[in-house]
PDB file of C-alpha atoms in Angstrom:
ATOM      1  CA  GLU X   1     163.835  42.350  48.825  1.00  0.00           C
ATOM      2  CA  ALA X   2     166.802  42.578  51.795  1.00  0.00           C
ATOM      3  CA  GLY X   3     167.402  38.993  53.398  1.00  0.00           C
ATOM      4  CA  VAL X   4     167.874  38.264  56.932  1.00  0.00           C
ATOM      5  CA  ALA X   5     171.020  40.308  58.124  1.00  0.00           C
ATOM      6  CA  GLN X   6     173.076  39.152  61.061  1.00  0.00           C
ATOM      7  CA  SER X   7     176.064  40.455  62.761  1.00  0.00           C
ATOM      8  CA  PRO X   8     179.034  40.076  63.605  1.00  0.00           C
ATOM      9  CA  ARG X   9     180.063  37.332  60.982  1.00  0.00           C
ATOM     10  CA  TYR X  10     182.763  35.962  62.999  1.00  0.00           C
ATOM     11  CA  LYS X  11     183.444  35.991  66.559  1.00  0.00           C
ATOM     12  CA  ILE X  12     186.536  34.621  68.883  1.00  0.00           C
ATOM     13  CA  ILE X  13     185.937  35.085  72.764  1.00  0.00           C
ATOM     14  CA  GLU X  14     187.543  33.221  75.485  1.00  0.00           C
ATOM     15  CA  LYS X  15     185.446  31.065  78.090  1.00  0.00           C
ATOM     16  CA  ARG X  16     183.620  32.748  80.776  1.00  0.00           C
ATOM     17  CA  GLN X  17     183.609  35.595  78.598  1.00  0.00           C
ATOM     18  CA  SER X  18     179.943  37.350  77.200  1.00  0.00           C
ATOM     19  CA  VAL X  19     178.975  37.753  73.731  1.00  0.00           C
ATOM     20  CA  ALA X  20     175.971  38.950  71.969  1.00  0.00           C
ATOM     21  CA  PHE X  21     174.767  38.425  68.319  1.00  0.00           C
ATOM     22  CA  TRP X  22     172.173  40.525  66.360  1.00  0.00           C
ATOM     23  CA  CYS X  23     170.166  39.663  63.780  1.00  0.00           C
ATOM     24  CA  ASN X  24     167.721  42.044  61.545  1.00  0.00           C
ATOM     25  CA  PRO X  25     164.524  39.753  59.711  1.00  0.00           C
ATOM     26  CA  ILE X  26     163.038  40.107  56.666  1.00  0.00           C
ATOM     27  CA  SER X  27     160.768  43.170  56.815  1.00  0.00           C
ATOM     28  CA  GLY X  28     157.466  42.448  57.599  1.00  0.00           C
ATOM     29  CA  HIS X  29     158.319  38.844  59.379  1.00  0.00           C
ATOM     30  CA  ALA X  30     156.473  37.962  62.545  1.00  0.00           C
ATOM     31  CA  THR X  31     158.485  35.068  63.462  1.00  0.00           C
ATOM     32  CA  LEU X  32     161.512  35.215  64.406  1.00  0.00           C
ATOM     33  CA  TYR X  33     164.315  32.154  65.362  1.00  0.00           C
ATOM     34  CA  TRP X  34     167.615  31.629  66.771  1.00  0.00           C
ATOM     35  CA  TYR X  35     169.656  28.303  66.180  1.00  0.00           C
ATOM     36  CA  GLN X  36     172.479  26.801  66.872  1.00  0.00           C
ATOM     37  CA  GLN X  37     174.671  24.254  64.506  1.00  0.00           C
ATOM     38  CA  ILE X  38     177.490  22.762  65.634  1.00  0.00           C
ATOM     39  CA  LEU X  39     180.219  21.114  63.305  1.00  0.00           C
ATOM     40  CA  GLY X  40     178.414  18.265  61.762  1.00  0.00           C
ATOM     41  CA  GLN X  41     175.423  18.433  62.797  1.00  0.00           C
ATOM     42  CA  GLY X  42     171.788  20.240  61.926  1.00  0.00           C
ATOM     43  CA  PRO X  43     170.552  23.604  62.936  1.00  0.00           C
ATOM     44  CA  LYS X  44     169.266  23.078  66.174  1.00  0.00           C
ATOM     45  CA  LEU X  45     166.512  25.700  67.597  1.00  0.00           C
ATOM     46  CA  LEU X  46     167.199  27.741  70.602  1.00  0.00           C
ATOM     47  CA  ILE X  47     164.348  30.143  70.675  1.00  0.00           C
ATOM     48  CA  GLN X  48     161.307  31.400  68.575  1.00  0.00           C
ATOM     49  CA  PHE X  49     159.859  34.570  68.517  1.00  0.00           C
ATOM     50  CA  GLN X  50     156.284  35.607  67.301  1.00  0.00           C
ATOM     51  CA  ASN X  51     156.260  39.462  67.424  1.00  0.00           C
ATOM     52  CA  ASN X  52     157.253  40.299  70.665  1.00  0.00           C
ATOM     53  CA  GLY X  53     156.294  37.158  72.595  1.00  0.00           C
ATOM     54  CA  VAL X  54     158.942  33.970  73.249  1.00  0.00           C
ATOM     55  CA  VAL X  55     156.754  30.961  71.548  1.00  0.00           C
ATOM     56  CA  ASP X  56     159.667  28.413  71.902  1.00  0.00           C
ATOM     57  CA  ASP X  57     162.503  28.607  74.311  1.00  0.00           C
ATOM     58  CA  SER X  58     162.492  24.817  75.285  1.00  0.00           C
ATOM     59  CA  GLN X  59     166.081  24.437  74.360  1.00  0.00           C
ATOM     60  CA  LEU X  60     167.450  27.313  75.286  1.00  0.00           C
ATOM     61  CA  PRO X  61     170.457  27.329  77.915  1.00  0.00           C
ATOM     62  CA  LYS X  62     168.682  29.888  80.354  1.00  0.00           C
ATOM     63  CA  ASP X  63     171.027  29.781  82.711  1.00  0.00           C
ATOM     64  CA  ARG X  64     173.692  31.307  80.197  1.00  0.00           C
ATOM     65  CA  PHE X  65     171.305  32.064  77.459  1.00  0.00           C
ATOM     66  CA  SER X  66     169.070  35.015  77.091  1.00  0.00           C
ATOM     67  CA  ALA X  67     167.168  36.398  73.725  1.00  0.00           C
ATOM     68  CA  GLU X  68     165.152  39.515  73.294  1.00  0.00           C
ATOM     69  CA  ARG X  69     163.399  40.726  70.199  1.00  0.00           C
ATOM     70  CA  LEU X  70     162.537  44.611  70.634  1.00  0.00           C
ATOM     71  CA  LYS X  71     159.516  46.359  69.098  1.00  0.00           C
ATOM     72  CA  GLY X  72     158.852  43.154  67.122  1.00  0.00           C
ATOM     73  CA  VAL X  73     161.691  43.923  64.989  1.00  0.00           C
ATOM     74  CA  ASP X  74     165.558  42.986  65.556  1.00  0.00           C
ATOM     75  CA  SER X  75     166.762  40.502  67.803  1.00  0.00           C
ATOM     76  CA  THR X  76     169.741  39.647  70.195  1.00  0.00           C
ATOM     77  CA  LEU X  77     170.802  36.436  71.606  1.00  0.00           C
ATOM     78  CA  LYS X  78     173.413  36.850  74.504  1.00  0.00           C
ATOM     79  CA  ILE X  79     175.662  34.493  76.106  1.00  0.00           C
ATOM     80  CA  GLN X  80     177.067  34.566  79.447  1.00  0.00           C
ATOM     81  CA  PRO X  81     179.192  33.499  80.518  1.00  0.00           C
ATOM     82  CA  ALA X  82     180.412  31.332  77.431  1.00  0.00           C
ATOM     83  CA  LYS X  83     181.779  27.858  77.543  1.00  0.00           C
ATOM     84  CA  LEU X  84     183.774  25.733  75.279  1.00  0.00           C
ATOM     85  CA  GLU X  85     180.773  23.705  73.945  1.00  0.00           C
ATOM     86  CA  ASP X  86     178.993  26.620  72.653  1.00  0.00           C
ATOM     87  CA  SER X  87     181.523  26.883  69.886  1.00  0.00           C
ATOM     88  CA  ALA X  88     179.234  26.549  67.147  1.00  0.00           C
ATOM     89  CA  VAL X  89     177.346  29.203  64.169  1.00  0.00           C
ATOM     90  CA  TYR X  90     174.627  30.756  65.152  1.00  0.00           C
ATOM     91  CA  LEU X  91     171.924  30.926  62.637  1.00  0.00           C
ATOM     92  CA  CYS X  92     169.124  33.501  62.828  1.00  0.00           C
ATOM     93  CA  ALA X  93     165.579  32.899  60.622  1.00  0.00           C
ATOM     94  CA  SER X  94     162.787  34.673  59.848  1.00  0.00           C
ATOM     95  CA  SER X  95     159.213  33.880  58.481  1.00  0.00           C
ATOM     96  CA  LEU X  96     155.861  35.897  57.533  1.00  0.00           C
ATOM     97  CA  LEU X  97     153.970  33.949  60.101  1.00  0.00           C
ATOM     98  CA  ARG X  98     154.644  30.298  61.244  1.00  0.00           C
ATOM     99  CA  GLN X  99     153.505  26.872  60.615  1.00  0.00           C
ATOM    100  CA  GLN X 100     154.092  26.282  56.853  1.00  0.00           C
ATOM    101  CA  GLU X 101     155.810  29.104  55.861  1.00  0.00           C
ATOM    102  CA  THR X 102     159.185  28.868  54.528  1.00  0.00           C
ATOM    103  CA  GLN X 103     162.126  30.215  56.789  1.00  0.00           C
ATOM    104  CA  TYR X 104     164.651  32.337  55.301  1.00  0.00           C
ATOM    105  CA  PHE X 105     168.212  32.152  57.129  1.00  0.00           C
ATOM    106  CA  GLY X 106     170.777  34.668  57.552  1.00  0.00           C
ATOM    107  CA  PRO X 107     174.597  33.891  56.976  1.00  0.00           C
ATOM    108  CA  GLY X 108     175.114  33.110  60.228  1.00  0.00           C
ATOM    109  CA  THR X 109     177.470  34.312  63.003  1.00  0.00           C
ATOM    110  CA  ARG X 110     180.510  31.629  63.588  1.00  0.00           C
ATOM    111  CA  LEU X 111     181.516  31.672  67.295  1.00  0.00           C
ATOM    112  CA  LEU X 112     185.022  30.156  68.641  1.00  0.00           C
ATOM    113  CA  VAL X 113     185.311  29.735  72.620  1.00  0.00           C
ATOM    114  CA  LEU X 114     188.793  29.143  73.621  1.00  0.00           C
TER     115      LEU X 114
ATOM    116  CA  LYS L   1     160.310  12.960  70.089  1.00  0.00           C
ATOM    117  CA  GLN L   2     161.019  13.143  66.510  1.00  0.00           C
ATOM    118  CA  GLU L   3     164.371  12.209  64.909  1.00  0.00           C
ATOM    119  CA  VAL L   4     165.615  13.094  61.600  1.00  0.00           C
ATOM    120  CA  THR L   5     168.101  11.199  60.095  1.00  0.00           C
ATOM    121  CA  GLN L   6     170.234  11.526  56.689  1.00  0.00           C
ATOM    122  CA  ILE L   7     172.240   8.748  55.069  1.00  0.00           C
ATOM    123  CA  PRO L   8     175.326   8.681  53.868  1.00  0.00           C
ATOM    124  CA  ALA L   9     176.594  11.668  55.234  1.00  0.00           C
ATOM    125  CA  ALA L  10     179.034  12.135  52.578  1.00  0.00           C
ATOM    126  CA  LEU L  11     178.527  11.478  48.545  1.00  0.00           C
ATOM    127  CA  SER L  12     181.058  12.287  45.736  1.00  0.00           C
ATOM    128  CA  VAL L  13     179.609  12.037  42.260  1.00  0.00           C
ATOM    129  CA  PRO L  14     180.619  12.671  38.773  1.00  0.00           C
ATOM    130  CA  GLU L  15     179.315  15.677  36.938  1.00  0.00           C
ATOM    131  CA  GLY L  16     176.222  14.590  34.785  1.00  0.00           C
ATOM    132  CA  GLU L  17     175.047  11.555  37.266  1.00  0.00           C
ATOM    133  CA  ASN L  18     171.884  11.737  38.882  1.00  0.00           C
ATOM    134  CA  LEU L  19     171.748  12.555  42.844  1.00  0.00           C
ATOM    135  CA  VAL L  20     169.618  10.796  45.135  1.00  0.00           C
ATOM    136  CA  LEU L  21     169.428  11.961  48.573  1.00  0.00           C
ATOM    137  CA  ASN L  22     167.989  10.401  51.657  1.00  0.00           C
ATOM    138  CA  CYS L  23     165.852  11.532  54.557  1.00  0.00           C
ATOM    139  CA  SER L  24     164.021   9.540  57.226  1.00  0.00           C
ATOM    140  CA  PHE L  25     161.944  10.435  60.328  1.00  0.00           C
ATOM    141  CA  THR L  26     160.687   8.612  63.178  1.00  0.00           C
ATOM    142  CA  ASP L  27     157.024  10.249  63.877  1.00  0.00           C
ATOM    143  CA  SER L  28     155.157  10.508  60.890  1.00  0.00           C
ATOM    144  CA  ALA L  29     152.933  13.434  62.195  1.00  0.00           C
ATOM    145  CA  ILE L  30     154.422  16.037  60.502  1.00  0.00           C
ATOM    146  CA  TYR L  31     153.184  19.489  59.051  1.00  0.00           C
ATOM    147  CA  ASN L  32     155.584  19.395  56.183  1.00  0.00           C
ATOM    148  CA  LEU L  33     159.167  18.403  55.384  1.00  0.00           C
ATOM    149  CA  GLN L  34     161.768  20.771  54.003  1.00  0.00           C
ATOM    150  CA  TRP L  35     164.889  20.519  51.703  1.00  0.00           C
ATOM    151  CA  PHE L  36     167.702  22.848  52.514  1.00  0.00           C
ATOM    152  CA  ARG L  37     171.157  23.862  50.488  1.00  0.00           C
ATOM    153  CA  GLN L  38     174.109  25.235  52.764  1.00  0.00           C
ATOM    154  CA  ASP L  39     177.194  26.304  51.075  1.00  0.00           C
ATOM    155  CA  PRO L  40     180.415  26.881  53.150  1.00  0.00           C
ATOM    156  CA  GLY L  41     180.351  29.833  55.397  1.00  0.00           C
ATOM    157  CA  LYS L  42     176.929  30.538  54.561  1.00  0.00           C
ATOM    158  CA  GLY L  43     173.261  30.144  55.584  1.00  0.00           C
ATOM    159  CA  LEU L  44     170.667  27.597  54.764  1.00  0.00           C
ATOM    160  CA  THR L  45     168.589  28.229  51.393  1.00  0.00           C
ATOM    161  CA  SER L  46     165.048  26.625  51.051  1.00  0.00           C
ATOM    162  CA  LEU L  47     165.144  24.515  47.889  1.00  0.00           C
ATOM    163  CA  LEU L  48     161.613  22.791  48.377  1.00  0.00           C
ATOM    164  CA  LEU L  49     158.995  22.492  50.508  1.00  0.00           C
ATOM    165  CA  ILE L  50     156.393  19.700  50.591  1.00  0.00           C
ATOM    166  CA  GLN L  51     153.605  19.743  52.749  1.00  0.00           C
ATOM    167  CA  SER L  52     152.172  16.814  54.611  1.00  0.00           C
ATOM    168  CA  SER L  53     149.063  16.366  52.190  1.00  0.00           C
ATOM    169  CA  GLN L  54     151.428  15.791  49.052  1.00  0.00           C
ATOM    170  CA  ARG L  55     153.502  13.163  47.413  1.00  0.00           C
ATOM    171  CA  GLU L  56     156.098  15.154  45.572  1.00  0.00           C
ATOM    172  CA  GLN L  57     156.867  18.973  45.178  1.00  0.00           C
ATOM    173  CA  THR L  58     159.223  20.022  41.781  1.00  0.00           C
ATOM    174  CA  SER L  59     161.266  22.834  40.878  1.00  0.00           C
ATOM    175  CA  GLY L  60     163.631  22.585  37.942  1.00  0.00           C
ATOM    176  CA  ARG L  61     166.049  19.675  38.192  1.00  0.00           C
ATOM    177  CA  LEU L  62     165.107  19.234  41.975  1.00  0.00           C
ATOM    178  CA  ASN L  63     162.501  16.873  42.665  1.00  0.00           C
ATOM    179  CA  ALA L  64     161.509  15.818  46.642  1.00  0.00           C
ATOM    180  CA  SER L  65     159.222  13.224  47.560  1.00  0.00           C
ATOM    181  CA  LEU L  66     157.339  12.365  50.549  1.00  0.00           C
ATOM    182  CA  ASP L  67     156.181   8.988  52.045  1.00  0.00           C
ATOM    183  CA  LYS L  68     154.415   9.824  55.706  1.00  0.00           C
ATOM    184  CA  SER L  69     153.755   6.120  56.201  1.00  0.00           C
ATOM    185  CA  SER L  70     157.179   4.729  55.671  1.00  0.00           C
ATOM    186  CA  GLY L  71     158.399   7.910  57.339  1.00  0.00           C
ATOM    187  CA  ARG L  72     161.244   8.923  54.087  1.00  0.00           C
ATOM    188  CA  SER L  73     161.484  11.791  51.850  1.00  0.00           C
ATOM    189  CA  THR L  74     164.136  11.583  48.886  1.00  0.00           C
ATOM    190  CA  LEU L  75     165.549  14.653  46.822  1.00  0.00           C
ATOM    191  CA  TYR L  76     166.695  13.988  43.541  1.00  0.00           C
ATOM    192  CA  ILE L  77     168.491  16.574  41.470  1.00  0.00           C
ATOM    193  CA  ALA L  78     168.751  15.488  37.728  1.00  0.00           C
ATOM    194  CA  ALA L  79     172.206  15.769  35.887  1.00  0.00           C
ATOM    195  CA  SER L  80     174.340  17.289  38.398  1.00  0.00           C
ATOM    196  CA  GLN L  81     176.906  19.861  38.248  1.00  0.00           C
ATOM    197  CA  PRO L  82     179.650  21.292  39.717  1.00  0.00           C
ATOM    198  CA  GLY L  83     177.363  24.093  41.183  1.00  0.00           C
ATOM    199  CA  ASP L  84     175.317  21.446  42.795  1.00  0.00           C
ATOM    200  CA  SER L  85     178.498  20.632  45.480  1.00  0.00           C
ATOM    201  CA  ALA L  86     177.042  21.958  49.133  1.00  0.00           C
ATOM    202  CA  THR L  87     175.719  20.154  52.085  1.00  0.00           C
ATOM    203  CA  TYR L  88     171.968  19.399  51.545  1.00  0.00           C
ATOM    204  CA  LEU L  89     169.569  19.370  54.985  1.00  0.00           C
ATOM    205  CA  CYS L  90     166.070  17.924  55.613  1.00  0.00           C
ATOM    206  CA  ALA L  91     163.784  18.970  58.474  1.00  0.00           C
ATOM    207  CA  ALA L  92     160.687  18.163  59.555  1.00  0.00           C
ATOM    208  CA  LEU L  93     158.133  20.583  60.932  1.00  0.00           C
ATOM    209  CA  THR L  94     156.616  19.263  63.949  1.00  0.00           C
ATOM    210  CA  ASP L  95     154.250  21.355  65.296  1.00  0.00           C
ATOM    211  CA  SER L  96     152.070  24.576  64.452  1.00  0.00           C
ATOM    212  CA  TRP L  97     154.352  27.110  65.814  1.00  0.00           C
ATOM    213  CA  GLY L  98     156.929  26.206  63.148  1.00  0.00           C
ATOM    214  CA  LYS L  99     159.486  24.311  64.910  1.00  0.00           C
ATOM    215  CA  LEU L 100     161.614  22.414  62.410  1.00  0.00           C
ATOM    216  CA  GLN L 101     163.408  19.165  63.142  1.00  0.00           C
ATOM    217  CA  PHE L 102     166.592  18.668  61.252  1.00  0.00           C
ATOM    218  CA  GLY L 103     168.505  16.197  60.083  1.00  0.00           C
ATOM    219  CA  ALA L 104     172.696  16.272  60.119  1.00  0.00           C
ATOM    220  CA  GLY L 105     172.782  16.703  56.176  1.00  0.00           C
ATOM    221  CA  THR L 106     174.543  15.107  53.291  1.00  0.00           C
ATOM    222  CA  GLN L 107     177.457  16.721  52.223  1.00  0.00           C
ATOM    223  CA  VAL L 108     177.807  16.633  47.959  1.00  0.00           C
ATOM    224  CA  VAL L 109     180.642  17.118  45.561  1.00  0.00           C
ATOM    225  CA  VAL L 110     180.132  16.737  41.967  1.00  0.00           C
ATOM    226  CA  THR L 111     183.226  16.083  40.179  1.00  0.00           C
ATOM    227  CA  PRO L 112     184.274  17.719  36.844  1.00  0.00           C
TER     228      PRO L 112
END
């Protein structure tokens, strides 16, 4: 079974530029998560999708971050404009449904904002 | 608000020694407690998941315990190997929609 795919793996941009990350979850997984992991910290949930719908985006900085999940499969996370403090690893995870299901993580996208 | 803490932040042990990793959480109303492994430059790999009704879970050399009343979970790794070197994170499932609250992790180095 193929795992969670993410691209790009690395991205370097200057502040105020925009950037987009892509995630392809495990086939058949209804729930998709985007996490932000700042160096030395644990991952923080940014947004959670159940199929096409948003379940939780309470920690998403909506003035600059946006995310969508088209047709309940792939997802993109966008930052516009980027700030220095957005430098982090962005992790995508998926699970069959929710609650007590194991979450499977992709390799992450490492973003450096200069 | 749930807070998850892992102490120490880093740990170094000689090969063959047993590892004991600690995780504490402030709110006992959790659905489950999960342990993950993270290797440099890679995502997280799920190791063990303990349901709120369980006291422990085992997989091979790994054993995790859960004490909700005291807000603690412990991950034991028996007979450590250099390949066990990684960062270990615990996470508490805090709501029915699958929201995980992570600790900052314990970085483990097992020396040959």
